[in-house]
Short mmCIF file of C-alpha atoms in Angstrom, two decimals:
data_model
loop_
_atom_site.label_atom_id
_atom_site.label_comp_id
_atom_site.label_asym_id
_atom_site.label_seq_id
_atom_site.Cartn_x
_atom_site.Cartn_y
_atom_site.Cartn_z
CA MET A 111 18.49 -40.01 40.54
CA TRP A 112 21.92 -39.47 38.58
CA GLU A 113 23.36 -42.72 38.31
CA HIS A 114 25.94 -41.51 34.99
CA GLU A 115 29.42 -41.46 35.35
CA GLN A 116 29.69 -38.35 32.89
CA LEU A 117 27.41 -36.26 30.98
CA VAL A 118 29.33 -34.20 28.35
CA VAL A 119 27.39 -31.22 26.34
CA ARG A 120 29.51 -29.08 23.65
CA THR A 121 28.66 -26.73 21.23
CA GLY A 122 30.32 -27.68 17.97
CA LYS A 123 33.67 -25.48 16.52
CA ARG A 124 32.38 -26.26 12.78
CA SER A 125 29.05 -26.59 12.48
CA GLY A 126 27.57 -24.46 15.86
CA MET A 127 25.42 -27.33 16.88
CA THR A 128 25.24 -29.25 19.82
CA THR A 129 26.22 -32.45 20.39
CA MET A 130 26.69 -34.62 23.75
CA VAL A 131 27.63 -38.33 25.05
CA ALA A 132 25.96 -39.49 28.12
CA LEU A 133 28.49 -42.49 29.96
CA HIS A 134 26.24 -44.25 31.95
CA SER A 135 28.95 -47.12 33.71
CA THR A 136 32.15 -48.50 32.24
CA GLU A 137 32.29 -50.83 35.55
CA ALA A 138 31.77 -53.43 32.89
CA GLY A 139 34.41 -52.71 30.13
CA PRO A 140 34.36 -49.68 27.71
CA ALA A 141 30.87 -47.77 27.30
CA VAL A 142 29.32 -48.30 23.78
CA GLY A 143 25.89 -46.83 22.59
CA GLY A 144 24.41 -45.45 18.94
CA CYS A 145 25.03 -41.82 18.22
CA ARG A 146 21.44 -40.07 17.51
CA MET A 147 21.00 -37.27 15.44
CA LYS A 148 17.59 -35.66 15.55
CA PRO A 149 15.73 -32.34 16.52
CA TYR A 150 14.57 -31.88 19.36
CA ALA A 151 12.37 -29.03 21.15
CA ARG A 152 14.32 -28.25 23.85
CA ILE A 153 17.88 -29.21 24.94
CA THR A 154 16.57 -30.12 28.20
CA ASP A 155 14.75 -33.25 26.14
CA ALA A 156 17.76 -33.91 24.66
CA VAL A 157 19.61 -34.45 27.83
CA THR A 158 16.70 -36.59 29.03
CA ASP A 159 17.11 -39.04 26.22
CA VAL A 160 20.56 -39.43 25.87
CA LEU A 161 20.34 -39.96 29.64
CA ARG A 162 17.66 -42.29 29.54
CA LEU A 163 18.75 -44.41 26.27
CA SER A 164 22.25 -44.65 28.03
CA ARG A 165 21.32 -46.27 30.73
CA ALA A 166 19.34 -48.54 29.16
CA MET A 167 22.36 -49.42 26.75
CA THR A 168 24.39 -50.71 30.04
CA LEU A 169 21.24 -52.80 30.84
CA LYS A 170 21.19 -54.05 27.18
CA CYS A 171 24.56 -54.80 27.82
CA ALA A 172 24.54 -56.91 30.79
CA ALA A 173 21.27 -58.58 29.95
CA ALA A 174 23.17 -59.79 26.61
CA GLY A 175 26.52 -61.23 28.80
CA ILE A 176 28.78 -58.35 26.72
CA PRO A 177 31.79 -57.04 28.59
CA HIS A 178 31.07 -53.73 27.68
CA GLY A 179 29.14 -50.60 29.72
CA GLY A 180 26.39 -48.19 28.42
CA ALA A 181 26.51 -45.16 26.71
CA LYS A 182 24.85 -43.14 24.13
CA SER A 183 25.53 -39.36 22.23
CA VAL A 184 22.72 -36.97 20.55
CA ILE A 185 23.27 -34.35 17.80
CA VAL A 186 20.53 -32.04 18.48
CA VAL A 187 19.57 -31.18 14.80
CA ASP A 188 18.59 -27.16 14.79
CA ARG A 189 18.58 -25.82 11.20
CA GLU A 190 18.14 -28.14 7.65
CA LEU A 191 21.10 -30.31 7.67
CA THR A 192 23.23 -29.68 4.22
CA PRO A 193 25.07 -32.15 3.40
CA GLU A 194 28.69 -30.19 4.24
CA LEU A 195 26.70 -28.98 7.82
CA ARG A 196 26.14 -32.54 8.80
CA ARG A 197 29.60 -33.38 7.63
CA ALA A 198 31.09 -30.50 9.59
CA VAL A 199 28.53 -31.51 13.16
CA LEU A 200 30.28 -35.26 12.54
CA LEU A 201 33.09 -34.25 12.74
CA ASP A 202 32.31 -31.66 15.95
CA HIS A 203 31.08 -35.18 17.01
CA ALA A 204 33.82 -37.29 16.53
CA ASP A 205 36.17 -34.53 18.59
CA LEU A 206 33.81 -34.77 21.47
CA ILE A 207 33.66 -38.42 21.70
CA ASN A 208 37.58 -38.35 20.99
CA GLU A 209 37.89 -36.84 24.82
CA PHE A 210 36.45 -39.75 26.05
CA GLY A 211 39.92 -41.56 25.25
CA GLY A 212 38.22 -44.83 24.30
CA ALA A 213 35.85 -44.99 27.16
CA TYR A 214 32.82 -44.24 24.96
CA GLN A 215 32.51 -45.73 21.38
CA ALA A 216 30.27 -45.13 19.51
CA GLY A 217 27.71 -46.98 16.95
CA PRO A 218 24.78 -45.75 14.61
CA ASP A 219 21.08 -45.10 16.10
CA VAL A 220 18.09 -42.80 15.03
CA GLY A 221 19.30 -40.89 11.96
CA THR A 222 22.55 -41.54 11.42
CA GLY A 223 23.97 -44.94 9.19
CA PRO A 224 26.90 -46.75 8.10
CA ASP A 225 28.44 -43.99 5.97
CA ASP A 226 28.21 -41.47 9.33
CA MET A 227 30.10 -43.88 10.89
CA LEU A 228 32.97 -43.41 8.07
CA VAL A 229 33.05 -39.73 8.78
CA LEU A 230 33.38 -40.19 12.70
CA ARG A 231 36.41 -42.21 11.87
CA GLU A 232 38.36 -39.96 9.93
CA VAL A 233 38.82 -38.13 13.12
CA THR A 234 38.15 -40.77 15.68
CA PRO A 235 39.34 -44.16 15.73
CA HIS A 236 36.09 -45.05 18.41
CA ALA A 237 33.33 -46.16 15.89
CA TYR A 238 31.54 -49.08 14.80
CA CYS A 239 29.53 -50.04 12.30
CA LEU A 240 31.28 -48.74 8.63
CA PRO A 241 29.98 -49.67 5.68
CA GLU A 242 31.03 -53.13 4.74
CA GLU A 243 33.52 -52.17 1.86
CA HIS A 244 35.31 -50.30 4.36
CA GLY A 245 35.51 -53.04 6.74
CA GLY A 246 32.71 -52.59 9.09
CA THR A 247 29.63 -54.85 9.46
CA GLY A 248 27.14 -52.21 8.11
CA SER A 249 23.53 -51.60 9.14
CA SER A 250 22.70 -53.62 12.52
CA SER A 251 18.97 -53.77 11.28
CA GLY A 252 18.98 -57.00 10.42
CA PRO A 253 20.66 -58.48 13.71
CA THR A 254 18.31 -56.22 15.35
CA ALA A 255 14.91 -57.69 13.51
CA ARG A 256 16.44 -61.26 14.12
CA GLY A 257 17.12 -60.85 18.06
CA VAL A 258 13.54 -59.38 18.04
CA LEU A 259 12.33 -62.31 16.39
CA ALA A 260 14.38 -64.58 18.80
CA ALA A 261 12.72 -63.06 21.60
CA LEU A 262 9.40 -63.33 19.92
CA LYS A 263 9.63 -66.99 20.08
CA ALA A 264 10.14 -67.81 23.66
CA ALA A 265 7.59 -64.88 24.39
CA SER A 266 4.97 -66.50 22.38
CA ARG A 267 5.70 -69.75 23.79
CA HIS A 268 5.62 -68.64 27.56
CA VAL A 269 2.05 -66.74 26.74
CA PHE A 270 0.88 -68.94 23.57
CA GLY A 271 2.16 -72.43 24.43
CA THR A 272 3.98 -72.11 21.03
CA PRO A 273 6.62 -70.26 19.06
CA ASP A 274 4.56 -70.20 15.84
CA LEU A 275 2.44 -67.06 15.75
CA SER A 276 0.64 -68.15 12.11
CA GLY A 277 -2.85 -66.64 12.20
CA ARG A 278 -2.14 -64.10 15.26
CA LYS A 279 -3.18 -60.78 14.97
CA VAL A 280 0.28 -58.82 15.47
CA VAL A 281 0.44 -54.86 15.13
CA ILE A 282 4.06 -53.16 14.31
CA SER A 283 3.93 -49.71 15.22
CA GLY A 284 7.23 -47.94 12.96
CA PHE A 285 7.56 -49.55 9.53
CA GLY A 286 11.35 -48.43 9.24
CA SER A 287 14.21 -50.79 8.22
CA VAL A 288 13.44 -52.55 11.62
CA GLY A 289 9.74 -53.37 11.56
CA GLU A 290 9.57 -53.84 8.14
CA LEU A 291 12.49 -56.86 8.75
CA ILE A 292 10.00 -58.34 11.42
CA ALA A 293 7.02 -58.19 9.83
CA LYS A 294 8.72 -59.86 6.77
CA GLY A 295 10.32 -62.45 9.31
CA LEU A 296 6.57 -63.81 10.75
CA ASP A 297 5.03 -66.09 8.13
CA GLY A 298 1.58 -66.60 8.48
CA ALA A 299 0.80 -64.17 10.88
CA ASP A 300 -2.31 -61.43 10.60
CA ILE A 301 0.17 -58.05 10.76
CA THR A 302 -1.15 -54.81 10.67
CA VAL A 303 1.73 -52.02 10.52
CA SER A 304 1.62 -48.00 11.22
CA ASP A 305 4.24 -45.05 10.43
CA VAL A 306 4.26 -41.97 10.11
CA ASP A 307 6.06 -41.63 6.94
CA GLU A 308 2.50 -42.71 5.10
CA SER A 309 4.87 -43.18 1.99
CA ARG A 310 5.85 -46.71 3.52
CA ARG A 311 2.57 -47.77 3.07
CA THR A 312 2.10 -51.06 1.23
CA GLY A 313 -0.48 -53.43 -0.20
CA GLU A 314 1.24 -56.48 1.79
CA PHE A 315 0.41 -55.50 5.35
CA GLY A 316 -2.53 -53.68 6.51
CA TRP A 317 -2.17 -50.44 7.62
CA VAL A 318 -3.69 -48.24 10.67
CA HIS A 319 -2.51 -44.60 11.75
CA PRO A 320 0.14 -44.56 14.24
CA ASP A 321 -2.03 -42.52 16.52
CA GLU A 322 -4.31 -46.07 16.69
CA ALA A 323 -1.63 -48.51 16.42
CA TYR A 324 -1.84 -48.81 20.61
CA LYS A 325 -6.11 -48.99 20.27
CA VAL A 326 -6.47 -51.98 18.01
CA LYS A 327 -7.11 -55.10 19.57
CA ALA A 328 -4.54 -57.62 18.81
CA ASP A 329 -2.31 -60.63 20.37
CA VAL A 330 1.01 -58.83 19.79
CA LEU A 331 2.27 -55.33 20.04
CA ILE A 332 5.59 -54.87 18.60
CA PRO A 333 6.93 -51.30 19.62
CA ALA A 334 9.00 -50.58 16.88
CA ALA A 335 10.00 -46.80 16.16
CA VAL A 336 10.26 -43.69 18.78
CA GLY A 337 10.43 -45.00 22.74
CA GLY A 338 8.49 -43.36 25.31
CA VAL A 339 5.45 -44.63 23.83
CA LEU A 340 3.68 -47.07 26.88
CA SER A 341 2.46 -44.49 29.33
CA PRO A 342 -0.26 -44.82 31.72
CA GLU A 343 -2.94 -43.12 29.30
CA THR A 344 -1.62 -45.38 26.66
CA VAL A 345 -1.43 -48.86 28.95
CA ARG A 346 -5.48 -47.91 29.74
CA HIS A 347 -6.31 -48.60 25.91
CA LEU A 348 -4.03 -51.40 25.03
CA ASP A 349 -6.15 -54.86 24.04
CA VAL A 350 -2.80 -57.25 23.84
CA LYS A 351 -1.79 -60.28 24.84
CA LEU A 352 1.98 -59.81 24.95
CA ILE A 353 4.40 -56.64 24.14
CA VAL A 354 8.10 -57.50 22.34
CA GLY A 355 9.65 -55.06 20.30
CA PRO A 356 13.11 -52.81 19.22
CA ALA A 357 11.91 -49.45 20.31
CA ASN A 358 14.45 -48.19 22.91
CA ASN A 359 12.60 -47.10 26.29
CA GLN A 360 9.51 -47.91 25.36
CA LEU A 361 8.04 -47.47 28.84
CA THR A 362 7.54 -43.43 29.75
CA ASP A 363 8.94 -44.75 33.40
CA ASP A 364 9.41 -47.44 35.22
CA ASP A 365 6.12 -47.55 37.24
CA VAL A 366 4.64 -48.64 33.74
CA ALA A 367 5.76 -52.03 33.98
CA ASP A 368 3.77 -52.54 37.18
CA LEU A 369 0.88 -51.44 35.44
CA LEU A 370 1.26 -53.66 32.17
CA ASP A 371 1.44 -56.78 34.83
CA GLU A 372 -1.88 -55.64 36.57
CA ARG A 373 -3.55 -55.82 33.47
CA GLY A 374 -1.98 -58.99 32.63
CA ILE A 375 0.08 -58.29 29.53
CA VAL A 376 3.36 -59.86 28.99
CA TRP A 377 5.70 -57.27 28.23
CA VAL A 378 9.76 -58.18 27.19
CA PRO A 379 12.11 -55.41 28.24
CA ASP A 380 13.46 -53.45 24.87
CA HIS A 381 16.89 -53.45 26.10
CA VAL A 382 16.47 -57.86 25.91
CA ALA A 383 14.62 -57.48 22.59
CA SER A 384 16.51 -55.17 20.87
CA ALA A 385 19.79 -56.47 22.01
CA GLY A 386 20.67 -58.31 18.49
CA GLY A 387 22.69 -55.27 16.93
CA VAL A 388 25.10 -55.00 19.59
CA ILE A 389 25.62 -58.62 20.15
CA TYR A 390 26.50 -59.05 17.06
CA THR A 391 28.49 -55.98 15.77
CA LEU A 392 30.41 -57.05 18.88
CA ALA A 393 31.21 -60.30 17.96
CA ARG A 394 32.29 -59.63 14.47
CA GLU A 395 34.23 -56.29 15.60
CA ASP A 396 35.35 -56.61 18.72
CA ASP A 397 35.94 -60.89 18.91
CA GLY A 398 36.32 -61.20 14.83
CA ALA A 399 34.01 -64.18 14.56
CA ASP A 400 32.27 -64.89 11.44
CA HIS A 401 28.58 -63.80 9.94
CA GLU A 402 27.21 -67.36 11.23
CA THR A 403 28.91 -67.62 14.51
CA ALA A 404 27.92 -64.05 15.65
CA LEU A 405 24.30 -64.88 14.27
CA LYS A 406 23.91 -68.03 16.76
CA ARG A 407 25.06 -65.26 19.38
CA VAL A 408 21.66 -63.24 18.65
CA ASP A 409 19.70 -66.38 18.67
CA ARG A 410 20.79 -67.21 22.18
CA ILE A 411 18.07 -64.11 23.13
CA GLU A 412 15.15 -66.64 22.87
CA ALA A 413 17.11 -68.42 25.56
CA THR A 414 17.68 -65.27 27.75
CA VAL A 415 14.26 -64.07 26.80
CA GLY A 416 12.59 -67.81 28.22
CA ARG A 417 14.42 -67.86 31.14
CA LEU A 418 13.36 -64.57 32.49
CA LEU A 419 10.11 -65.22 31.64
CA GLN A 420 10.48 -68.45 33.30
CA ALA A 421 11.47 -66.85 36.52
CA GLN A 422 8.78 -64.59 36.57
CA GLY A 423 6.19 -67.13 36.64
#
């Protein structure tokens, strides 16, 4: 069902590449959401992704009590990205962001980072998370991981009777910057990780092929890579008690949540568990909070998850 305020798709005048913004809701305030840059098999796949991601951002802001709505943007990579082409398409994307007149404010997402936000700022003021040396908050990986760890404490207390996961088997699917920080924050847990990039494999943690990550018998599963990983087929193979992770749009559709419930698997919605980055960024860049104050706001995710699980029963 269509529930968005706007979807705008453009062909960049500099790059010739497709760039799009989905504005889900501005009811609570200007919409915020990351800029994703990646290849898609079809343009329709990119549109589906940006629509689902923007809706999730509205839910994320609402759950975190942030006075913003949700949006998301996508740059479709359809050829080799040279530095010149990357800069050109980012400038094209900034033009599109400006069309929204401040109703959409962008940040980094999969495929983009603080340096890319700095390029956007050459054309538009509506970009967060510039490098710290340029007055921004830089990467949001740290606060995102901290928020997931806060969610894990509440969820572990609910499922296992203690927030401490020492000795518990934990599988982390996706060992990028956030996944690695989560792994290093789980002192005493028996951790196995997976990633499509074999170069990230180290001897510090156990390793499993990504295709097998959702079949491993474990206490906790942490989806920390791409979305759309929890399907009816995947759920049938799961042998875990708890799922908490930062990957956006983990369910292939909302009905999968019922399948998880039927199997007795507690799942913390990703828009709650992954909110640490946006909470921290907006606290610092919109409200002028200092680092420690912003982190305390991130830590409130633990209480939010606790209330949600208590209400669920």
